């Protein structure tokens, strides 16, 4: 099975490493970009299933990257999530006007980011079925070897 590609773009290596921790599952291939131009190039060549863009990227900011991706008919269907440093109504409106499919506030909340990825990639949190287990619990020790 081919791994689903996710582009994660942030200027700072530390935050790209943080992104790695959120997407360490086997079915993902995380492609990292250090700036807006690199993110646009990666999306154009790799055709990822999902893109996360920091709004404060160098060269080309996340809002402009999103606009350019959504203008390209071959890339417009790829979901773009903008990582915002402010959740003011004006900033959120700017993200929507740029064509963002969703926003994620900074600082990044790992479970929320994973939830957004699962929603857009249509991945269920639990892959394996639940297994019924019974556990016998004893309180205190009565002449029994516990190990």
mmCIF file of C-alpha atoms in Angstrom:
data_model
loop_
_atom_site.group_PDB
_atom_site.id
_atom_site.type_symbol
_atom_site.label_atom_id
_atom_site.label_comp_id
_atom_site.label_asym_id
_atom_site.label_seq_id
_atom_site.Cartn_x
_atom_site.Cartn_y
_atom_site.Cartn_z
ATOM 1 C CA UNK A 1 0.000 0.000 0.000
ATOM 2 C CA UNK A 2 1.349 3.433 -0.959
ATOM 3 C CA UNK A 3 1.843 5.858 1.900
ATOM 4 C CA UNK A 4 -0.340 8.975 1.917
ATOM 5 C CA UNK A 5 1.778 12.099 1.587
ATOM 6 C CA UNK A 6 1.383 15.123 3.821
ATOM 7 C CA UNK A 7 3.258 18.384 3.253
ATOM 8 C CA UNK A 8 4.097 20.271 6.448
ATOM 9 C CA UNK A 9 5.587 23.729 5.887
ATOM 10 C CA UNK A 10 7.174 25.831 8.608
ATOM 11 C CA UNK A 11 10.260 28.075 8.619
ATOM 12 C CA UNK A 12 11.702 26.608 11.791
ATOM 13 C CA UNK A 13 13.273 23.157 11.853
ATOM 14 C CA UNK A 14 12.136 22.638 15.451
ATOM 15 C CA UNK A 15 8.495 22.975 14.427
ATOM 16 C CA UNK A 16 8.975 20.731 11.390
ATOM 17 C CA UNK A 17 10.415 18.121 13.777
ATOM 18 C CA UNK A 18 7.347 18.606 15.964
ATOM 19 C CA UNK A 19 5.224 17.894 12.883
ATOM 20 C CA UNK A 20 7.143 14.637 12.434
ATOM 21 C CA UNK A 21 6.034 13.464 15.862
ATOM 22 C CA UNK A 22 2.378 13.993 14.956
ATOM 23 C CA UNK A 23 2.633 11.986 11.752
ATOM 24 C CA UNK A 24 4.873 9.083 12.705
ATOM 25 C CA UNK A 25 2.245 6.504 11.720
ATOM 26 C CA UNK A 26 3.363 4.063 9.047
ATOM 27 C CA UNK A 27 0.758 5.023 6.446
ATOM 28 C CA UNK A 28 2.012 8.636 6.187
ATOM 29 C CA UNK A 29 4.987 10.072 4.380
ATOM 30 C CA UNK A 30 5.703 13.517 5.778
ATOM 31 C CA UNK A 31 7.289 15.913 3.286
ATOM 32 C CA UNK A 32 8.724 19.014 4.923
ATOM 33 C CA UNK A 33 9.172 22.476 3.464
ATOM 34 C CA UNK A 34 11.204 25.284 5.021
ATOM 35 C CA UNK A 35 9.401 28.082 3.184
ATOM 36 C CA UNK A 36 6.566 28.979 0.885
ATOM 37 C CA UNK A 37 8.408 28.476 -2.417
ATOM 38 C CA UNK A 38 9.595 25.041 -1.333
ATOM 39 C CA UNK A 39 6.062 24.133 -0.217
ATOM 40 C CA UNK A 40 4.607 25.130 -3.594
ATOM 41 C CA UNK A 41 7.250 23.108 -5.420
ATOM 42 C CA UNK A 42 6.669 20.050 -3.211
ATOM 43 C CA UNK A 43 2.914 20.143 -3.665
ATOM 44 C CA UNK A 44 3.326 20.564 -7.419
ATOM 45 C CA UNK A 45 5.626 17.576 -7.827
ATOM 46 C CA UNK A 46 4.449 15.220 -5.082
ATOM 47 C CA UNK A 47 0.666 15.769 -5.168
ATOM 48 C CA UNK A 48 0.131 15.152 -1.427
ATOM 49 C CA UNK A 49 -3.165 14.154 0.115
ATOM 50 C CA UNK A 50 -3.014 17.038 2.630
ATOM 51 C CA UNK A 51 -1.051 20.271 3.180
ATOM 52 C CA UNK A 52 -0.345 22.130 6.436
ATOM 53 C CA UNK A 53 1.028 25.667 5.928
ATOM 54 C CA UNK A 54 2.196 28.121 8.561
ATOM 55 C CA UNK A 55 0.757 31.542 7.758
ATOM 56 C CA UNK A 56 4.137 33.127 8.578
ATOM 57 C CA UNK A 57 6.299 31.296 6.048
ATOM 58 C CA UNK A 58 9.361 32.991 4.556
ATOM 59 C CA UNK A 59 9.495 33.958 0.867
ATOM 60 C CA UNK A 60 5.825 33.290 0.134
ATOM 61 C CA UNK A 61 3.559 33.292 3.209
ATOM 62 C CA UNK A 62 1.023 30.565 3.910
ATOM 63 C CA UNK A 63 -1.939 32.655 2.778
ATOM 64 C CA UNK A 64 -0.367 33.328 -0.619
ATOM 65 C CA UNK A 65 0.696 29.665 -0.960
ATOM 66 C CA UNK A 66 -2.881 28.641 -0.296
ATOM 67 C CA UNK A 67 -4.206 31.122 -2.888
ATOM 68 C CA UNK A 68 -1.793 29.806 -5.506
ATOM 69 C CA UNK A 69 -2.633 26.173 -4.779
ATOM 70 C CA UNK A 70 -6.366 26.811 -4.945
ATOM 71 C CA UNK A 71 -6.004 28.706 -8.269
ATOM 72 C CA UNK A 72 -4.300 25.733 -9.925
ATOM 73 C CA UNK A 73 -6.997 23.376 -11.272
ATOM 74 C CA UNK A 74 -4.715 20.351 -10.804
ATOM 75 C CA UNK A 75 -3.991 21.168 -7.159
ATOM 76 C CA UNK A 76 -7.172 22.910 -5.996
ATOM 77 C CA UNK A 77 -8.771 19.739 -4.613
ATOM 78 C CA UNK A 78 -5.897 19.088 -2.185
ATOM 79 C CA UNK A 79 -7.026 20.122 1.323
ATOM 80 C CA UNK A 80 -4.988 22.971 2.803
ATOM 81 C CA UNK A 81 -4.901 23.687 6.536
ATOM 82 C CA UNK A 82 -3.426 27.025 7.567
ATOM 83 C CA UNK A 83 -1.632 27.206 10.907
ATOM 84 C CA UNK A 84 -2.603 30.579 12.369
ATOM 85 C CA UNK A 85 -0.859 32.605 15.042
ATOM 86 C CA UNK A 86 -4.018 34.519 15.847
ATOM 87 C CA UNK A 87 -7.654 33.507 15.929
ATOM 88 C CA UNK A 88 -9.154 36.933 15.460
ATOM 89 C CA UNK A 89 -12.190 37.013 13.178
ATOM 90 C CA UNK A 90 -10.177 39.047 10.637
ATOM 91 C CA UNK A 91 -7.345 36.479 10.525
ATOM 92 C CA UNK A 92 -9.734 33.540 10.215
ATOM 93 C CA UNK A 93 -11.626 35.371 7.451
ATOM 94 C CA UNK A 94 -8.324 35.942 5.621
ATOM 95 C CA UNK A 95 -7.620 32.203 5.780
ATOM 96 C CA UNK A 96 -11.039 31.373 4.350
ATOM 97 C CA UNK A 97 -10.672 34.013 1.627
ATOM 98 C CA UNK A 98 -7.329 32.462 0.678
ATOM 99 C CA UNK A 99 -9.156 29.161 0.169
ATOM 100 C CA UNK A 100 -8.120 27.278 3.326
ATOM 101 C CA UNK A 101 -10.116 24.151 4.028
ATOM 102 C CA UNK A 102 -9.474 24.513 7.769
ATOM 103 C CA UNK A 103 -7.305 26.362 10.270
ATOM 104 C CA UNK A 104 -5.213 25.163 13.173
ATOM 105 C CA UNK A 105 -4.264 27.638 15.922
ATOM 106 C CA UNK A 106 -0.712 28.040 17.159
ATOM 107 C CA UNK A 107 0.644 26.564 19.380
ATOM 108 C CA UNK A 108 -0.133 23.309 17.650
ATOM 109 C CA UNK A 109 -2.256 20.841 19.591
ATOM 110 C CA UNK A 110 -1.113 17.375 18.483
ATOM 111 C CA UNK A 111 -4.417 15.538 18.955
ATOM 112 C CA UNK A 112 -6.321 18.314 17.173
ATOM 113 C CA UNK A 113 -3.861 18.251 14.267
ATOM 114 C CA UNK A 114 -4.155 14.472 14.026
ATOM 115 C CA UNK A 115 -7.954 14.773 14.111
ATOM 116 C CA UNK A 116 -7.889 17.232 11.210
ATOM 117 C CA UNK A 117 -5.633 14.883 9.252
ATOM 118 C CA UNK A 118 -7.900 11.899 9.945
ATOM 119 C CA UNK A 119 -10.933 13.889 8.806
ATOM 120 C CA UNK A 120 -9.406 15.028 5.530
ATOM 121 C CA UNK A 121 -7.709 11.715 4.813
ATOM 122 C CA UNK A 122 -10.760 9.760 5.943
ATOM 123 C CA UNK A 123 -8.738 7.629 8.331
ATOM 124 C CA UNK A 124 -10.338 6.095 11.360
ATOM 125 C CA UNK A 125 -8.466 6.462 14.622
ATOM 126 C CA UNK A 126 -8.564 2.722 15.296
ATOM 127 C CA UNK A 127 -7.464 0.416 12.501
ATOM 128 C CA UNK A 128 -7.527 -2.891 14.359
ATOM 129 C CA UNK A 129 -10.797 -4.186 15.794
ATOM 130 C CA UNK A 130 -11.275 -4.118 19.528
ATOM 131 C CA UNK A 131 -10.443 -7.320 21.342
ATOM 132 C CA UNK A 132 -12.516 -8.462 24.265
ATOM 133 C CA UNK A 133 -10.401 -9.144 27.324
ATOM 134 C CA UNK A 134 -11.235 -10.264 30.833
ATOM 135 C CA UNK A 135 -9.034 -9.389 33.734
ATOM 136 C CA UNK A 136 -9.216 -10.832 37.200
ATOM 137 C CA UNK A 137 -8.156 -8.359 39.889
ATOM 138 C CA UNK A 138 -7.177 -9.353 43.409
ATOM 139 C CA UNK A 139 -6.880 -6.791 46.153
ATOM 140 C CA UNK A 140 -4.223 -7.659 48.673
ATOM 141 C CA UNK A 141 -1.948 -10.677 48.673
ATOM 142 C CA UNK A 142 -2.993 -14.071 50.090
ATOM 143 C CA UNK A 143 -0.336 -16.735 49.904
ATOM 144 C CA UNK A 144 -0.025 -16.239 46.131
ATOM 145 C CA UNK A 145 2.991 -15.692 44.032
ATOM 146 C CA UNK A 146 2.190 -12.617 41.954
ATOM 147 C CA UNK A 147 4.797 -13.257 39.270
#
